[in-house]
PDB file of C-alpha atoms and ligand atoms in Angstrom:
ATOM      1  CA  UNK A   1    -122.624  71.025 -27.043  1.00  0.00           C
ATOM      2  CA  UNK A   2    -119.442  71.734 -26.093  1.00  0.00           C
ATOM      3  CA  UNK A   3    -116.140  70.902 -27.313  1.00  0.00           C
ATOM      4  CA  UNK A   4    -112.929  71.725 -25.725  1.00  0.00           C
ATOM      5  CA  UNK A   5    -109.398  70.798 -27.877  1.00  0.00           C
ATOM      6  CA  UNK A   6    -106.167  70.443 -26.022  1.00  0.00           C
ATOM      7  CA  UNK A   7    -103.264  70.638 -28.523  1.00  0.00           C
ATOM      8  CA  UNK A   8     -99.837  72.936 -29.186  1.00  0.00           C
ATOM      9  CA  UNK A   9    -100.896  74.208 -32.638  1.00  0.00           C
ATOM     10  CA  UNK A  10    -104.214  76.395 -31.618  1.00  0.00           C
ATOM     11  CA  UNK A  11    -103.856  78.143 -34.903  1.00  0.00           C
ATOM     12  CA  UNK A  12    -104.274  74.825 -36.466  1.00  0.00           C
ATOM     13  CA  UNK A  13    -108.096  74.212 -35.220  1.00  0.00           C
ATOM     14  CA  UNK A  14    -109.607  78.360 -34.571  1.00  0.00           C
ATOM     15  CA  UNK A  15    -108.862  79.793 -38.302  1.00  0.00           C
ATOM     16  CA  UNK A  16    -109.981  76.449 -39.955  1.00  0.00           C
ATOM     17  CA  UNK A  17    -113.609  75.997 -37.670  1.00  0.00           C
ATOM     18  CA  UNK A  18    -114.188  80.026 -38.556  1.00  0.00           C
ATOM     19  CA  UNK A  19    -114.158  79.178 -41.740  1.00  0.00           C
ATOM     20  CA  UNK A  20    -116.221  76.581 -41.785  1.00  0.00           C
ATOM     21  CA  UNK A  21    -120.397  75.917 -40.744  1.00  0.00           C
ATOM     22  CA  UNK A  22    -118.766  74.795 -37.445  1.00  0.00           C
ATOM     23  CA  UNK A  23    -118.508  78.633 -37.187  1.00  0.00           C
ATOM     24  CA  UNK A  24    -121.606  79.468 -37.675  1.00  0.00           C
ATOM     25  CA  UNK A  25    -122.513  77.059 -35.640  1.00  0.00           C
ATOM     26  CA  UNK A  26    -120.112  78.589 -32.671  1.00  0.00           C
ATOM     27  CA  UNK A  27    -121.891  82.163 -34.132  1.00  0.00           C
ATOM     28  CA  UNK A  28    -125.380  80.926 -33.821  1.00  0.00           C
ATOM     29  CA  UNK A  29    -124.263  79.984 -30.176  1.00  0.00           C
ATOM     30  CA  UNK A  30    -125.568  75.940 -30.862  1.00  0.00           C
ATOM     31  CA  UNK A  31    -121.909  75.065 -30.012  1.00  0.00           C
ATOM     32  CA  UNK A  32    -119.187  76.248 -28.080  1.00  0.00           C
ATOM     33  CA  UNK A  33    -115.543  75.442 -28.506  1.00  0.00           C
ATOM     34  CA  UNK A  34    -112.695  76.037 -26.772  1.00  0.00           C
ATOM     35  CA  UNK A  35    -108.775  75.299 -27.701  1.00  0.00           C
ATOM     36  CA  UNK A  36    -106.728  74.996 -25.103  1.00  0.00           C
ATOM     37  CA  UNK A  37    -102.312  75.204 -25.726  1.00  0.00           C
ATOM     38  CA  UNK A  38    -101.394  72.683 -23.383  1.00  0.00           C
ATOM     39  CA  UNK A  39     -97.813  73.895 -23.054  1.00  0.00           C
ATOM     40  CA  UNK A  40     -99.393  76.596 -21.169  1.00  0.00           C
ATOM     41  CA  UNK A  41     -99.615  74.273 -18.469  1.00  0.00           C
ATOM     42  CA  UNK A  42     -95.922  73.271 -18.920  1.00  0.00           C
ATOM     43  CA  UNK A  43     -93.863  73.160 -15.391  1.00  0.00           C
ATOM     44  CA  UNK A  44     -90.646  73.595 -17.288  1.00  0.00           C
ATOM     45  CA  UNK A  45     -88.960  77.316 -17.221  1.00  0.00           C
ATOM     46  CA  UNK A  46     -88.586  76.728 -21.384  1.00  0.00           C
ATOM     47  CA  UNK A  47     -92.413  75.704 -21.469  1.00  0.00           C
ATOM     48  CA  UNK A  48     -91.295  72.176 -22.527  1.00  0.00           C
ATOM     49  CA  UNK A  49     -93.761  69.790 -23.014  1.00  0.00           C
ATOM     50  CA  UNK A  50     -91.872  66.596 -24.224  1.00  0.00           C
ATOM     51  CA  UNK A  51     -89.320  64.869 -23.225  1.00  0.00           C
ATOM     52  CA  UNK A  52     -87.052  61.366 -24.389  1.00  0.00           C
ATOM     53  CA  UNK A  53     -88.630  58.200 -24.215  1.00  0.00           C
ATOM     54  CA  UNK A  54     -87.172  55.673 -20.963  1.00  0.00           C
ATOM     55  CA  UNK A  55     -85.611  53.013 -22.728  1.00  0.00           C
ATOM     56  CA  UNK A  56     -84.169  55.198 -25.352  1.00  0.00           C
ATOM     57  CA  UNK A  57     -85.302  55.394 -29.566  1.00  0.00           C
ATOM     58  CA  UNK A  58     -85.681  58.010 -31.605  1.00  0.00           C
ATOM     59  CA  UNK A  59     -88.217  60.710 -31.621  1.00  0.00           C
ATOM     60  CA  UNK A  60     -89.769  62.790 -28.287  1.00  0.00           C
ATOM     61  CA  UNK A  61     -92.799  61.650 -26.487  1.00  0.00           C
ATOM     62  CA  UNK A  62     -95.322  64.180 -24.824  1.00  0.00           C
ATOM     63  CA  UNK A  63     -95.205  64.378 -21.296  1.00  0.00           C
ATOM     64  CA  UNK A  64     -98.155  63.262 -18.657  1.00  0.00           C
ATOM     65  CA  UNK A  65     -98.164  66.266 -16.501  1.00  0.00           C
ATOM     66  CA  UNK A  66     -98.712  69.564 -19.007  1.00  0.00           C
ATOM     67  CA  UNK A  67    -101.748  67.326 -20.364  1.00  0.00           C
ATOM     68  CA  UNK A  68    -103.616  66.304 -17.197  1.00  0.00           C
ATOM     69  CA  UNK A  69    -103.219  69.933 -15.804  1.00  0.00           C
ATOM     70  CA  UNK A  70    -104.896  71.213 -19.163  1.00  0.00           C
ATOM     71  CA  UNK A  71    -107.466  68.639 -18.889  1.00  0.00           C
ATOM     72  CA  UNK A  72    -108.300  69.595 -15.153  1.00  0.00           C
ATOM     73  CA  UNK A  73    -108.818  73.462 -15.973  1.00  0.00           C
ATOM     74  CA  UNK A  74    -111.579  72.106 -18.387  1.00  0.00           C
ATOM     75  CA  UNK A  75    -114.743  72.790 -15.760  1.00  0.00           C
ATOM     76  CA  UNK A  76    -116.838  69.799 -15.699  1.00  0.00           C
ATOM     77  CA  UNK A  77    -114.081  67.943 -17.747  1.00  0.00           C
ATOM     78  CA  UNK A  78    -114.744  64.640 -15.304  1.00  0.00           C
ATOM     79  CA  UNK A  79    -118.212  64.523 -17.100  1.00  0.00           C
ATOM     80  CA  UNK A  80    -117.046  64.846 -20.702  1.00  0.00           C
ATOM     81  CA  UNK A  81    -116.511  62.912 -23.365  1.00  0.00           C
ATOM     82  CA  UNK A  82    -112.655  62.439 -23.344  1.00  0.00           C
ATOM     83  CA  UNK A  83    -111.102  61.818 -26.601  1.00  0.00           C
ATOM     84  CA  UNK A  84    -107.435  61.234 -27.668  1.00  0.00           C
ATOM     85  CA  UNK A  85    -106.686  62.049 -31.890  1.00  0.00           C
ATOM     86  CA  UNK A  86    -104.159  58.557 -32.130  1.00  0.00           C
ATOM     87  CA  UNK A  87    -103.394  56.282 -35.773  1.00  0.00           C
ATOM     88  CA  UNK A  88    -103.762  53.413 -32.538  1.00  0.00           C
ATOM     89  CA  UNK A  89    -107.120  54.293 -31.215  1.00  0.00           C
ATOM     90  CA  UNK A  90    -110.842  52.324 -32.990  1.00  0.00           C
ATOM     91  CA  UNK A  91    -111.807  53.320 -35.943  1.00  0.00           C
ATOM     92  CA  UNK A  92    -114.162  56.600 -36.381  1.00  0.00           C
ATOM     93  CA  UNK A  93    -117.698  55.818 -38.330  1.00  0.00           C
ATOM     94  CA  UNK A  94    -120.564  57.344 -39.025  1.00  0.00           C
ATOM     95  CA  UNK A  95    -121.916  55.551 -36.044  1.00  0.00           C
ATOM     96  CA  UNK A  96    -119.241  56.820 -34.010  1.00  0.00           C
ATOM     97  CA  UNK A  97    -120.388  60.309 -35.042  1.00  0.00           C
ATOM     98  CA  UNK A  98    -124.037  59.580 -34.385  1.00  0.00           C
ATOM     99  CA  UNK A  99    -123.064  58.705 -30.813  1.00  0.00           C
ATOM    100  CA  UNK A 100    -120.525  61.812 -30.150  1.00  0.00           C
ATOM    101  CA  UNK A 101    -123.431  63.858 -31.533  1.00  0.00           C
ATOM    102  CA  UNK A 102    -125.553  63.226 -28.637  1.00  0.00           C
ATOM    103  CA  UNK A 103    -122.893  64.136 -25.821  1.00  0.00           C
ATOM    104  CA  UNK A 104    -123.277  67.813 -24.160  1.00  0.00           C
ATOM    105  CA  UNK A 105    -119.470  67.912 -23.779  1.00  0.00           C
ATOM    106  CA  UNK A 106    -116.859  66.504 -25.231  1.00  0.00           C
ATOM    107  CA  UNK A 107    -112.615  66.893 -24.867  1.00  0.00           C
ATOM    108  CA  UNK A 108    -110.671  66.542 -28.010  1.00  0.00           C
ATOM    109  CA  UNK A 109    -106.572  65.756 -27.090  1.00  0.00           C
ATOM    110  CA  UNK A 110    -104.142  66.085 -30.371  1.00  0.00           C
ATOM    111  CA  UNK A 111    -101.096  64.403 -30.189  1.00  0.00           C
ATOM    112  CA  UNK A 112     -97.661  65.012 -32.254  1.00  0.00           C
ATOM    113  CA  UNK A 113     -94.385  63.392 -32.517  1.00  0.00           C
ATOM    114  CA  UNK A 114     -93.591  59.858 -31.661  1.00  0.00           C
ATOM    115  CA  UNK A 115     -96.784  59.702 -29.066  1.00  0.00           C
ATOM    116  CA  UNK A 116     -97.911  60.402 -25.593  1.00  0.00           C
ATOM    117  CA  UNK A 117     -96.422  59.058 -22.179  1.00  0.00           C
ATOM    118  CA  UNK A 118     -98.619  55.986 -21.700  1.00  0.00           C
ATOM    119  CA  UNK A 119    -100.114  57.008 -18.376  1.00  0.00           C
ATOM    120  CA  UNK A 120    -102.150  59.986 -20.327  1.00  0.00           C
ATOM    121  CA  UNK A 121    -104.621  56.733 -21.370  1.00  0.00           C
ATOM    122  CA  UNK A 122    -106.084  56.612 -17.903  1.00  0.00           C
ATOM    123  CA  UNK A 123    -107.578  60.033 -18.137  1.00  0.00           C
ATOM    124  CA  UNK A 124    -109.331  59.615 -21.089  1.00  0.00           C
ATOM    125  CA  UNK A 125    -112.316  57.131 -22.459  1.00  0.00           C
ATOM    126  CA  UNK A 126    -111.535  56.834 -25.977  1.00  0.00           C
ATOM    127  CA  UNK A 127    -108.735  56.697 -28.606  1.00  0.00           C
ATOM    128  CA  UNK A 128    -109.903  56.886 -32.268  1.00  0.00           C
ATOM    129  CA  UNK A 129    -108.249  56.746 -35.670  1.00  0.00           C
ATOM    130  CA  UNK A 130    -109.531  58.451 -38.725  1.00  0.00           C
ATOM    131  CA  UNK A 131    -108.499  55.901 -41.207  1.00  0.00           C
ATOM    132  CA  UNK A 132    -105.272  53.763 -41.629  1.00  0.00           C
ATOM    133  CA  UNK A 133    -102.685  56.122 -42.631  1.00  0.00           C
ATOM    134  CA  UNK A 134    -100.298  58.450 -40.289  1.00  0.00           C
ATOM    135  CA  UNK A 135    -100.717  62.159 -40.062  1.00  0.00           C
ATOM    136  CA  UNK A 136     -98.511  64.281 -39.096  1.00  0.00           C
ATOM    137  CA  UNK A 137    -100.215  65.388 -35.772  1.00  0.00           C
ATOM    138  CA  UNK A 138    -103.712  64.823 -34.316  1.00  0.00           C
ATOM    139  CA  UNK A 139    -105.122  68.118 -35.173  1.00  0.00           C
ATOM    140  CA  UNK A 140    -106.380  67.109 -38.640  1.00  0.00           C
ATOM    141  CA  UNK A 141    -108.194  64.248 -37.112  1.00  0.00           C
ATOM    142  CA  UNK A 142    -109.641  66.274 -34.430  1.00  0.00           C
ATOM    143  CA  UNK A 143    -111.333  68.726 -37.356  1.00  0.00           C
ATOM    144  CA  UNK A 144    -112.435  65.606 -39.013  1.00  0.00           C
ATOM    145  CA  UNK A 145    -114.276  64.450 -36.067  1.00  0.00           C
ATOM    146  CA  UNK A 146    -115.605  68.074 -34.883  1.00  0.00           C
ATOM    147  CA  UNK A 147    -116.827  68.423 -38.482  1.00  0.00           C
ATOM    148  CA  UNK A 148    -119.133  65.178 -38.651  1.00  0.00           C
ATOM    149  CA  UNK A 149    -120.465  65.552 -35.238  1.00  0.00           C
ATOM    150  CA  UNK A 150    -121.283  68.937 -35.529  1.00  0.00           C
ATOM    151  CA  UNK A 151    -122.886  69.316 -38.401  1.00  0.00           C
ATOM    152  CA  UNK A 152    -125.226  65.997 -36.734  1.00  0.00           C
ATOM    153  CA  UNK A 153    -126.585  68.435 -33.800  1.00  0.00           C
ATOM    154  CA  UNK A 154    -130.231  69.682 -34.542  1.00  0.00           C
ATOM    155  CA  UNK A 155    -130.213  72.973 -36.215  1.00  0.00           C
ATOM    156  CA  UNK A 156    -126.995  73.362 -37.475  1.00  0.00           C
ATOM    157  CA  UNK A 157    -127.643  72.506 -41.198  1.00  0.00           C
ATOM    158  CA  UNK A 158    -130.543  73.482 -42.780  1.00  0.00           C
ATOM    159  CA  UNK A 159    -133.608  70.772 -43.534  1.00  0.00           C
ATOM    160  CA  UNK A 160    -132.478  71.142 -47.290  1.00  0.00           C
ATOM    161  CA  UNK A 161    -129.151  69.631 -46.549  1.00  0.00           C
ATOM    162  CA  UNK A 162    -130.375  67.318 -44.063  1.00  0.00           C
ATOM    163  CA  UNK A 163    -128.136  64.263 -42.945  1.00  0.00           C
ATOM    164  CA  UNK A 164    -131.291  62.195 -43.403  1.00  0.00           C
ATOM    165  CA  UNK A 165    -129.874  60.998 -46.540  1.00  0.00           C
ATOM    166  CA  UNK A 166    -126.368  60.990 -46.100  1.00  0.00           C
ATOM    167  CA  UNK A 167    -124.427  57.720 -47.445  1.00  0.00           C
ATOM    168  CA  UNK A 168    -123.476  56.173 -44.475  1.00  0.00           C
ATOM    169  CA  UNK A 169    -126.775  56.903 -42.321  1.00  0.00           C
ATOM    170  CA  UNK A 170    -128.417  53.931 -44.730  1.00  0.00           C
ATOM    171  CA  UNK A 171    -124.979  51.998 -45.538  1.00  0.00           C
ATOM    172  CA  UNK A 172    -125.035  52.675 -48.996  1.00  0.00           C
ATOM    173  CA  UNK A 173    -123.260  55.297 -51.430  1.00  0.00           C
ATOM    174  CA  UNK A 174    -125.023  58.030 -52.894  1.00  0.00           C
ATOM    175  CA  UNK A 175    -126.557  58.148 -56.410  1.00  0.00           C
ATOM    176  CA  UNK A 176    -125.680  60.256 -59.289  1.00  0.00           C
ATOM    177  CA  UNK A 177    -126.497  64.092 -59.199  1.00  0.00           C
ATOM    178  CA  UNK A 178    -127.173  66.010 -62.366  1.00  0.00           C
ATOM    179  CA  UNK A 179    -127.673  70.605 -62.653  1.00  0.00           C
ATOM    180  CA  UNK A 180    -128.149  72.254 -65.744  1.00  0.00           C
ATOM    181  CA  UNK A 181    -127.230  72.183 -68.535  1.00  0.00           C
ATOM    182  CA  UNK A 182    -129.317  69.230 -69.980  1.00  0.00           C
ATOM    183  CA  UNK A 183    -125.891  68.349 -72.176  1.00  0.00           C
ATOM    184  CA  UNK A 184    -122.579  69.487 -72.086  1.00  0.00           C
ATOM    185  CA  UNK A 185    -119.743  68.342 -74.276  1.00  0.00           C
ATOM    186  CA  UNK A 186    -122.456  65.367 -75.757  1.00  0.00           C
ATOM    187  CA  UNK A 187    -122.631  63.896 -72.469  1.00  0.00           C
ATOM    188  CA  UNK A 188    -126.255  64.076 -71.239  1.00  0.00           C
ATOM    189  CA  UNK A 189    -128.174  63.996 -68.168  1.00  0.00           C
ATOM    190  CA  UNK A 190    -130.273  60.408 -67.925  1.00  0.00           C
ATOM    191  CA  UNK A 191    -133.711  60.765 -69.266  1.00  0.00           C
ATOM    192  CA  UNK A 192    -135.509  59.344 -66.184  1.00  0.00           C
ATOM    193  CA  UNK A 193    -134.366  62.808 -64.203  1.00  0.00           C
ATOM    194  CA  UNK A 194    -136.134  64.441 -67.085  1.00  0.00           C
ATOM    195  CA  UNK A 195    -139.592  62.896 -67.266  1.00  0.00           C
ATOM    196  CA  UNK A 196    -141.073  63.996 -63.742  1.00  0.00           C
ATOM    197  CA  UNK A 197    -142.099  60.587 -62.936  1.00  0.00           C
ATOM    198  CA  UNK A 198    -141.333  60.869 -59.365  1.00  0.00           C
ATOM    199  CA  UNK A 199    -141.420  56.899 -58.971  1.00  0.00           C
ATOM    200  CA  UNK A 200    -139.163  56.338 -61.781  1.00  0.00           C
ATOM    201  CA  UNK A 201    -136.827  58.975 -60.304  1.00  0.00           C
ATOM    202  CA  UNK A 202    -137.018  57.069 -57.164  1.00  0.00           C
ATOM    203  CA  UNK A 203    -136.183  53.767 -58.329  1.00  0.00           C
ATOM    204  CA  UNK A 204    -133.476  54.578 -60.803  1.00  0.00           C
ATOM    205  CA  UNK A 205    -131.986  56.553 -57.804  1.00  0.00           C
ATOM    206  CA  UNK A 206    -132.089  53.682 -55.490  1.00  0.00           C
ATOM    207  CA  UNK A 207    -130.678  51.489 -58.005  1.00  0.00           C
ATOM    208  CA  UNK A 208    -128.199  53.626 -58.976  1.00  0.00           C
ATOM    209  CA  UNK A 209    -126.689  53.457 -55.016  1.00  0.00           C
ATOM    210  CA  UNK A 210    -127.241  49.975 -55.338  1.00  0.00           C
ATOM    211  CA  UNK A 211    -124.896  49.424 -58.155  1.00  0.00           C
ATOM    212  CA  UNK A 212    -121.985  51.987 -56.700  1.00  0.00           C
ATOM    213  CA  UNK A 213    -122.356  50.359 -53.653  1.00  0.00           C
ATOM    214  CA  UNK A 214    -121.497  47.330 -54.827  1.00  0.00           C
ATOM    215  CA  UNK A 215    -119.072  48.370 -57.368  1.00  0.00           C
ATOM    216  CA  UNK A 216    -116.778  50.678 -55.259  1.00  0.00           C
ATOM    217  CA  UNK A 217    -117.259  49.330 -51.647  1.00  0.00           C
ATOM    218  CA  UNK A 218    -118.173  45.510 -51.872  1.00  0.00           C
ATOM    219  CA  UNK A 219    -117.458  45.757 -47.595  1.00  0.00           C
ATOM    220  CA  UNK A 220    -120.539  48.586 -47.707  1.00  0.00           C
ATOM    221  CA  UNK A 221    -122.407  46.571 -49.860  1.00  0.00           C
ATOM    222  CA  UNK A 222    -122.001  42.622 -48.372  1.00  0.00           C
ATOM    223  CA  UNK A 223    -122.961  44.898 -44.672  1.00  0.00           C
ATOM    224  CA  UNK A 224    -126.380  46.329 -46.899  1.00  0.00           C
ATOM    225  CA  UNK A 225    -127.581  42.721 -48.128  1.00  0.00           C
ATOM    226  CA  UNK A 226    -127.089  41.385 -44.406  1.00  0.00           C
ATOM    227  CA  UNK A 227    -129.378  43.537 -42.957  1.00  0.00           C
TER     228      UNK A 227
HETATM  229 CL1  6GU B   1    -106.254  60.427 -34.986  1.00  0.00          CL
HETATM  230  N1  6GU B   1    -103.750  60.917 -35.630  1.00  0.00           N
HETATM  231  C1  6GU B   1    -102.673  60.788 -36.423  1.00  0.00           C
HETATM  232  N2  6GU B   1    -101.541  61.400 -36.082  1.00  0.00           N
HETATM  233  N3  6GU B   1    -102.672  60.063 -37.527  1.00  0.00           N
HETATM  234  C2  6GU B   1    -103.817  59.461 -37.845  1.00  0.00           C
HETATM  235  C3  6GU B   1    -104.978  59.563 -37.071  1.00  0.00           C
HETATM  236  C4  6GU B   1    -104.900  60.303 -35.951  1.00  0.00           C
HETATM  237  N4  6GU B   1    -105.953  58.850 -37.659  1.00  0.00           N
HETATM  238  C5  6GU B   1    -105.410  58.335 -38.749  1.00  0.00           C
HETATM  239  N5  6GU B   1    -104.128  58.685 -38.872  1.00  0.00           N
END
């Protein structure tokens, strides 16, 4: 796969992903991304990229040229996946993931200040939201969303760690891990994980995300019982 982000704060996206397993993911070659400043592709002699609204109100808003000039200097960008990072775009799920997961390319735009010129919407397919809450630019969003599609492509986590049984794959939290030691501070590990009954384990497990489910995320839970 490849991922190309378009966004003023490159140093905001390259340190954090080398960090990360998306690096080693880049390292291992199973991914490729690219960031792209899109002021570079500013027309203005001061490499301006905003501008005030029409209409006046407070705040800037991004312009529509710099970005579509970035976007066309992506080869094969008219095949991609285009994305824009927005508090107004559909909400991001696991599902959403799933589905990014199986593009070959996809194009990440990060927006800041009070928004982007509406005309940049007809040159991309999708605007998505991390969760209902206001950030202060795009960027964090767009490492959320490289982070849970990436580590969804074959190969890039090991089998141990597999996403086979992550929460949201079955709609239901996870249950309780326990590591040495067997107690600490008089609080002890359940017996069950102790007694190598593999079916008990396995039903007191199940149970367990049953009962968090339903506890901490009644939405998660009512969707489980439907299905
Ligand atoms: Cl994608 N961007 C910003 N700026 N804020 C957000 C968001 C995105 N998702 C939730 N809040």
């Amino acid at each position: 796969m490849r991922i190309d982000v378009l966004t003023l704060f490159p140093n905001m996206i390259l340190p954090v992903i080398k960090e990360s397993i998306i690096g080693r993911a880049m390292y291992e070659k199973k991914i490729t991304i690219n960031v792209i400043d899109f002021r570079d592709y500013s027309t203005n002699k001061h490499q301006k990229v905003d501008d005030y609204p029409y209409g006046g109100g407070a705040g800037m808003v991004l312009q529509v040229e710099p970005i579509v000039k970035a976007l066309r200097s992506i080869e094969g960008y008219q095949d991609a996946l285009k994305l824009i990072m927005t508090p107004q775009g559909e909400p991001y799920l696991q599902t959403t993931a799933e589905k990014f997961a199986r593009c070959d390319h996809m194009i990440i735009l990060c927006g800041h200040y009070e928004g982007f010129d509406e005309r940049v919407r007809a040159y991309f397919d999708l605007e998505v939201s991390i969760g209902d809450f206001v950030l202060t630019g795009g960027e964090y969003a767009a490492l959320v969303v490289m982070d849970s599609v990436v580590r969804l492509i074959p190969g890039v986590l090991n089998k141990e760690a597999s996403f086979q049984e992550d929460s949201f794959s079955e709609g239901l939290l996870e249950y309780p891990q326990y590591t040495r030691p067997r107690v600490f501070e008089g609080k002890e590990v359940p017996e069950v994980l102790l007694s190598g009954h593999h079916e008990a384990i396995r039903a007191w497990r199940d149970s367990q995300r049953l009962e968090r489910t339903k506890k901490r995320r009644e939405d998660l839970y009512k969707k489980y019982r439907k299905r």
